[in-house]
């Protein structure tokens, strides 16, 4: 899993949506804690813990938001020793990304991919650098149309969707930039569903499935399912991804600092 580790399974297939400040469904100080489990047949085991946070910051004298997802395997899960972090610094009003970083620690492997974004005249310039323990390994500059986001910013853009405009069964574009590659993928809205989490809480959710096009990173077809709270927060409370062997699930365990009431919560633990 050297190409981004466990975080890629959590985030890589989220979708893009244009955002404006007054529609943000989150706020600085929000913290969502996840438990990540790995399943093989009838066997399921807790593998990792993850924290998804948003905080205020400054970037080159501008008001910005620091978006971060940090995950690490627990001691009892000895198959991998993973400590991965995805972070982005984004405009506090538009969520346009200024800077993004993908930091991967897996056993003895370490890499850091850093991307600086410039937004000019409807185009985006991305300066991408990859570092390993012994220094800079790759340096590339890419240009593309607006609409592509880094992986972590997409996670927050997904939450600004207008659920009233979703059409059941329809495909929606979800372009994103991951390291040195661009991906033009799609997601499909399945409908509404009530789900119960490991901590005993039950939520009314919006269910979506990312769709992999021919030749994409994980092959073709729908390989992931995401459940978002059916309220103004649109928090991803459950993510399930099929692997070549088994599957991986991320359950929300604790939600703090949410902007709006969790009206989707049907029953507490």
Tab-separated table of C-alpha atoms in Angstrom:
chain	number	residue	atom	x	y	z
A	1	UNK	CA	0.000	0.000	0.000
A	2	UNK	CA	2.892	2.383	-0.674
A	3	UNK	CA	0.797	4.762	-2.826
A	4	UNK	CA	-0.907	6.512	0.060
A	5	UNK	CA	-1.769	3.720	2.432
A	6	UNK	CA	-4.930	3.404	4.403
A	7	UNK	CA	-5.937	7.039	3.853
A	8	UNK	CA	-6.269	6.523	0.127
A	9	UNK	CA	-8.989	3.939	0.729
A	10	UNK	CA	-10.792	6.434	2.942
A	11	UNK	CA	-10.602	9.401	0.613
A	12	UNK	CA	-9.534	8.751	-2.923
A	13	UNK	CA	-13.024	8.164	-4.292
A	14	UNK	CA	-14.822	11.202	-2.849
A	15	UNK	CA	-16.499	13.620	-5.244
A	16	UNK	CA	-16.098	17.287	-6.185
A	17	UNK	CA	-18.654	20.098	-5.742
A	18	UNK	CA	-18.191	23.881	-6.034
A	19	UNK	CA	-18.454	25.533	-2.609
A	20	UNK	CA	-19.192	28.997	-1.262
A	21	UNK	CA	-18.501	30.124	2.294
A	22	UNK	CA	-22.072	30.538	3.515
A	23	UNK	CA	-22.864	26.952	2.467
A	24	UNK	CA	-20.078	25.278	4.414
A	25	UNK	CA	-21.486	22.387	6.398
A	26	UNK	CA	-18.525	22.296	8.797
A	27	UNK	CA	-16.612	24.730	10.985
A	28	UNK	CA	-13.157	25.107	12.559
A	29	UNK	CA	-12.844	22.936	15.638
A	30	UNK	CA	-14.726	19.976	14.197
A	31	UNK	CA	-13.134	16.615	15.001
A	32	UNK	CA	-14.400	13.234	13.765
A	33	UNK	CA	-12.797	10.076	15.134
A	34	UNK	CA	-12.965	6.810	13.167
A	35	UNK	CA	-12.285	3.172	13.820
A	36	UNK	CA	-10.986	1.283	10.785
A	37	UNK	CA	-11.563	-2.461	10.555
A	38	UNK	CA	-10.351	-5.125	8.140
A	39	UNK	CA	-12.596	-8.074	7.247
A	40	UNK	CA	-11.710	-11.401	5.662
A	41	UNK	CA	-14.637	-13.759	5.300
A	42	UNK	CA	-16.353	-14.036	8.680
A	43	UNK	CA	-13.315	-12.572	10.470
A	44	UNK	CA	-13.294	-8.860	11.292
A	45	UNK	CA	-10.579	-7.081	13.265
A	46	UNK	CA	-9.914	-3.512	14.341
A	47	UNK	CA	-6.910	-2.319	12.348
A	48	UNK	CA	-6.494	1.447	12.765
A	49	UNK	CA	-7.753	4.699	14.210
A	50	UNK	CA	-8.196	7.958	12.284
A	51	UNK	CA	-8.972	11.588	13.091
A	52	UNK	CA	-10.508	14.071	10.664
A	53	UNK	CA	-10.083	17.713	11.740
A	54	UNK	CA	-10.531	21.273	10.476
A	55	UNK	CA	-8.892	24.356	12.006
A	56	UNK	CA	-8.238	28.007	11.194
A	57	UNK	CA	-4.774	29.008	9.973
A	58	UNK	CA	-2.901	31.604	7.908
A	59	UNK	CA	-1.253	30.979	4.539
A	60	UNK	CA	0.959	33.687	3.039
A	61	UNK	CA	-1.013	36.330	4.916
A	62	UNK	CA	-4.440	34.975	3.923
A	63	UNK	CA	-7.148	33.476	6.125
A	64	UNK	CA	-7.226	29.753	5.459
A	65	UNK	CA	-8.452	26.413	6.757
A	66	UNK	CA	-6.187	23.483	7.627
A	67	UNK	CA	-7.901	20.217	6.753
A	68	UNK	CA	-6.281	17.029	8.011
A	69	UNK	CA	-6.838	13.306	8.224
A	70	UNK	CA	-4.347	11.324	10.302
A	71	UNK	CA	-4.481	7.547	10.665
A	72	UNK	CA	-2.356	4.930	12.387
A	73	UNK	CA	-2.636	1.209	12.881
A	74	UNK	CA	-3.204	-0.088	16.394
A	75	UNK	CA	-0.591	-2.234	18.145
A	76	UNK	CA	-2.735	-5.354	17.950
A	77	UNK	CA	-2.775	-5.177	14.128
A	78	UNK	CA	0.711	-6.432	13.272
A	79	UNK	CA	0.328	-6.932	9.513
A	80	UNK	CA	1.234	-3.285	8.836
A	81	UNK	CA	2.690	-0.427	10.844
A	82	UNK	CA	1.071	2.578	9.193
A	83	UNK	CA	1.096	6.253	10.181
A	84	UNK	CA	-0.356	8.274	7.327
A	85	UNK	CA	-1.460	11.899	7.145
A	86	UNK	CA	-3.295	13.821	4.466
A	87	UNK	CA	-3.472	17.586	4.946
A	88	UNK	CA	-4.438	20.610	2.922
A	89	UNK	CA	-4.486	24.356	3.400
A	90	UNK	CA	-7.484	25.848	1.596
A	91	UNK	CA	-9.024	29.283	1.066
A	92	UNK	CA	-11.394	30.043	3.949
A	93	UNK	CA	-14.042	31.388	1.560
A	94	UNK	CA	-13.895	29.173	-1.540
A	95	UNK	CA	-12.023	26.014	-0.433
A	96	UNK	CA	-9.589	26.413	-3.321
A	97	UNK	CA	-6.448	24.558	-2.277
A	98	UNK	CA	-3.236	26.479	-1.638
A	99	UNK	CA	-1.112	23.582	-0.414
A	100	UNK	CA	-1.516	19.839	0.050
A	101	UNK	CA	0.627	17.091	1.545
A	102	UNK	CA	0.422	13.300	1.531
A	103	UNK	CA	2.718	11.895	4.208
A	104	UNK	CA	3.165	8.134	4.331
A	105	UNK	CA	4.891	6.007	7.002
A	106	UNK	CA	4.488	2.283	6.354
A	107	UNK	CA	6.861	0.003	8.227
A	108	UNK	CA	10.303	1.320	7.168
A	109	UNK	CA	8.980	3.216	4.151
A	110	UNK	CA	8.562	7.011	4.243
A	111	UNK	CA	7.489	9.525	1.613
A	112	UNK	CA	6.031	13.017	1.509
A	113	UNK	CA	4.327	14.404	-1.591
A	114	UNK	CA	3.855	18.167	-1.373
A	115	UNK	CA	1.808	20.196	-3.840
A	116	UNK	CA	1.590	23.976	-4.122
A	117	UNK	CA	-1.427	25.257	-6.077
A	118	UNK	CA	-1.740	28.562	-7.957
A	119	UNK	CA	-5.133	29.664	-9.298
A	120	UNK	CA	-4.988	32.038	-12.255
A	121	UNK	CA	-7.406	32.862	-15.085
A	122	UNK	CA	-9.574	29.790	-14.662
A	123	UNK	CA	-6.540	27.493	-14.700
A	124	UNK	CA	-4.660	25.700	-11.943
A	125	UNK	CA	-0.884	25.309	-11.673
A	126	UNK	CA	0.303	22.499	-9.415
A	127	UNK	CA	3.953	22.248	-8.371
A	128	UNK	CA	4.419	18.705	-7.057
A	129	UNK	CA	7.481	17.465	-5.155
A	130	UNK	CA	8.112	14.041	-3.688
A	131	UNK	CA	10.523	13.554	-0.817
A	132	UNK	CA	11.905	10.397	0.774
A	133	UNK	CA	14.170	10.032	3.769
A	134	UNK	CA	17.242	10.910	1.714
A	135	UNK	CA	15.774	14.017	0.056
A	136	UNK	CA	13.928	15.211	-3.062
A	137	UNK	CA	13.105	12.390	-5.505
A	138	UNK	CA	10.785	13.989	-8.057
A	139	UNK	CA	9.753	17.514	-9.041
A	140	UNK	CA	6.945	18.148	-11.551
A	141	UNK	CA	4.717	21.058	-12.576
A	142	UNK	CA	1.235	20.386	-13.990
A	143	UNK	CA	-1.473	22.608	-15.473
A	144	UNK	CA	-5.186	21.837	-15.686
A	145	UNK	CA	-8.650	23.382	-15.650
A	146	UNK	CA	-10.331	24.376	-12.423
A	147	UNK	CA	-12.494	21.670	-10.900
A	148	UNK	CA	-9.676	19.334	-9.852
A	149	UNK	CA	-9.054	19.138	-6.123
A	150	UNK	CA	-6.552	17.443	-3.880
A	151	UNK	CA	-7.922	14.384	-2.085
A	152	UNK	CA	-8.508	15.896	1.364
A	153	UNK	CA	-10.236	19.049	0.024
A	154	UNK	CA	-12.641	16.862	-1.928
A	155	UNK	CA	-13.721	15.312	1.362
A	156	UNK	CA	-14.894	18.709	2.557
A	157	UNK	CA	-16.408	19.708	-0.777
A	158	UNK	CA	-18.513	16.548	-0.738
A	159	UNK	CA	-20.216	17.828	2.391
A	160	UNK	CA	-21.513	20.972	0.675
A	161	UNK	CA	-23.790	19.074	-1.704
A	162	UNK	CA	-27.398	20.140	-2.126
A	163	UNK	CA	-29.116	16.863	-1.301
A	164	UNK	CA	-32.408	18.121	-2.744
A	165	UNK	CA	-30.837	18.147	-6.223
A	166	UNK	CA	-29.478	14.594	-6.139
A	167	UNK	CA	-31.060	12.259	-8.686
A	168	UNK	CA	-31.197	8.597	-7.757
A	169	UNK	CA	-29.055	6.453	-10.060
A	170	UNK	CA	-27.438	9.395	-11.839
A	171	UNK	CA	-23.666	9.616	-12.298
A	172	UNK	CA	-21.773	12.775	-11.273
A	173	UNK	CA	-18.156	13.731	-12.140
A	174	UNK	CA	-15.515	13.693	-9.369
A	175	UNK	CA	-12.105	14.769	-10.760
A	176	UNK	CA	-9.151	14.862	-8.357
A	177	UNK	CA	-5.381	15.102	-8.238
A	178	UNK	CA	-3.470	12.412	-6.353
A	179	UNK	CA	0.316	12.779	-6.207
A	180	UNK	CA	1.458	13.092	-9.849
A	181	UNK	CA	-1.734	11.874	-11.505
A	182	UNK	CA	-5.170	13.282	-12.383
A	183	UNK	CA	-8.270	11.089	-12.198
A	184	UNK	CA	-11.577	11.782	-13.942
A	185	UNK	CA	-13.942	9.518	-12.043
A	186	UNK	CA	-17.649	9.421	-11.242
A	187	UNK	CA	-19.977	8.705	-8.339
A	188	UNK	CA	-23.566	7.480	-8.296
A	189	UNK	CA	-26.283	8.437	-5.804
A	190	UNK	CA	-27.999	5.276	-4.571
A	191	UNK	CA	-30.619	6.767	-2.236
A	192	UNK	CA	-31.358	7.032	1.473
A	193	UNK	CA	-30.595	4.313	4.010
A	194	UNK	CA	-30.588	3.891	7.789
A	195	UNK	CA	-27.354	2.428	9.139
A	196	UNK	CA	-26.138	1.346	12.581
A	197	UNK	CA	-22.510	1.946	13.535
A	198	UNK	CA	-20.199	-0.140	15.706
A	199	UNK	CA	-20.708	2.260	18.630
A	200	UNK	CA	-24.447	1.534	18.618
A	201	UNK	CA	-25.560	4.826	17.055
A	202	UNK	CA	-28.046	4.731	14.175
A	203	UNK	CA	-28.199	7.401	11.462
A	204	UNK	CA	-30.373	8.295	8.493
A	205	UNK	CA	-27.903	8.551	5.622
A	206	UNK	CA	-27.378	9.419	1.974
A	207	UNK	CA	-25.723	6.489	0.204
A	208	UNK	CA	-23.304	7.007	-2.700
A	209	UNK	CA	-21.041	4.696	-4.715
A	210	UNK	CA	-17.916	5.905	-6.559
A	211	UNK	CA	-17.557	4.513	-10.074
A	212	UNK	CA	-14.154	3.556	-11.477
A	213	UNK	CA	-13.697	4.113	-15.219
A	214	UNK	CA	-11.643	1.824	-17.460
A	215	UNK	CA	-7.926	2.028	-16.720
A	216	UNK	CA	-8.256	3.869	-13.411
A	217	UNK	CA	-6.118	3.107	-10.376
A	218	UNK	CA	-8.333	0.379	-8.905
A	219	UNK	CA	-9.828	-1.027	-12.097
A	220	UNK	CA	-13.413	-0.732	-13.278
A	221	UNK	CA	-16.735	-0.722	-11.441
A	222	UNK	CA	-18.108	0.372	-8.086
A	223	UNK	CA	-15.607	-0.624	-5.419
A	224	UNK	CA	-16.636	1.622	-2.537
A	225	UNK	CA	-19.784	2.695	-0.673
A	226	UNK	CA	-20.072	5.864	1.413
A	227	UNK	CA	-22.838	6.814	3.866
A	228	UNK	CA	-23.255	10.548	4.663
A	229	UNK	CA	-25.484	11.855	7.457
A	230	UNK	CA	-28.797	13.012	6.012
A	231	UNK	CA	-28.681	16.445	7.664
A	232	UNK	CA	-26.891	19.754	7.074
A	233	UNK	CA	-23.523	18.330	8.174
A	234	UNK	CA	-23.241	15.503	5.595
A	235	UNK	CA	-20.642	13.766	7.732
A	236	UNK	CA	-19.241	10.520	6.258
A	237	UNK	CA	-20.078	8.141	9.117
A	238	UNK	CA	-19.341	4.884	7.286
A	239	UNK	CA	-17.042	4.073	4.366
A	240	UNK	CA	-16.668	0.555	2.973
A	241	UNK	CA	-14.139	-0.466	0.338
A	242	UNK	CA	-13.627	-3.816	-1.325
A	243	UNK	CA	-10.013	-4.988	-1.525
A	244	UNK	CA	-8.471	-7.761	-3.609
A	245	UNK	CA	-8.554	-9.782	-0.416
A	246	UNK	CA	-11.288	-8.873	2.064
A	247	UNK	CA	-12.659	-5.386	2.704
A	248	UNK	CA	-11.984	-2.344	4.830
A	249	UNK	CA	-14.517	-0.224	6.742
A	250	UNK	CA	-14.202	3.107	8.551
A	251	UNK	CA	-16.825	3.813	11.229
A	252	UNK	CA	-17.336	7.199	12.888
A	253	UNK	CA	-16.931	6.651	16.641
A	254	UNK	CA	-17.052	10.184	18.013
A	255	UNK	CA	-18.171	13.469	16.419
A	256	UNK	CA	-17.257	16.777	18.079
A	257	UNK	CA	-17.644	20.408	17.074
A	258	UNK	CA	-20.161	19.780	14.273
A	259	UNK	CA	-21.669	22.995	12.905
A	260	UNK	CA	-25.292	21.890	12.775
A	261	UNK	CA	-27.390	19.582	14.973
A	262	UNK	CA	-27.104	15.912	14.051
A	263	UNK	CA	-30.779	15.578	13.165
A	264	UNK	CA	-29.954	12.389	11.248
A	265	UNK	CA	-29.143	10.606	14.527
A	266	UNK	CA	-32.020	8.196	15.120
A	267	UNK	CA	-30.781	6.499	18.287
A	268	UNK	CA	-27.755	6.972	20.534
A	269	UNK	CA	-25.411	4.324	21.907
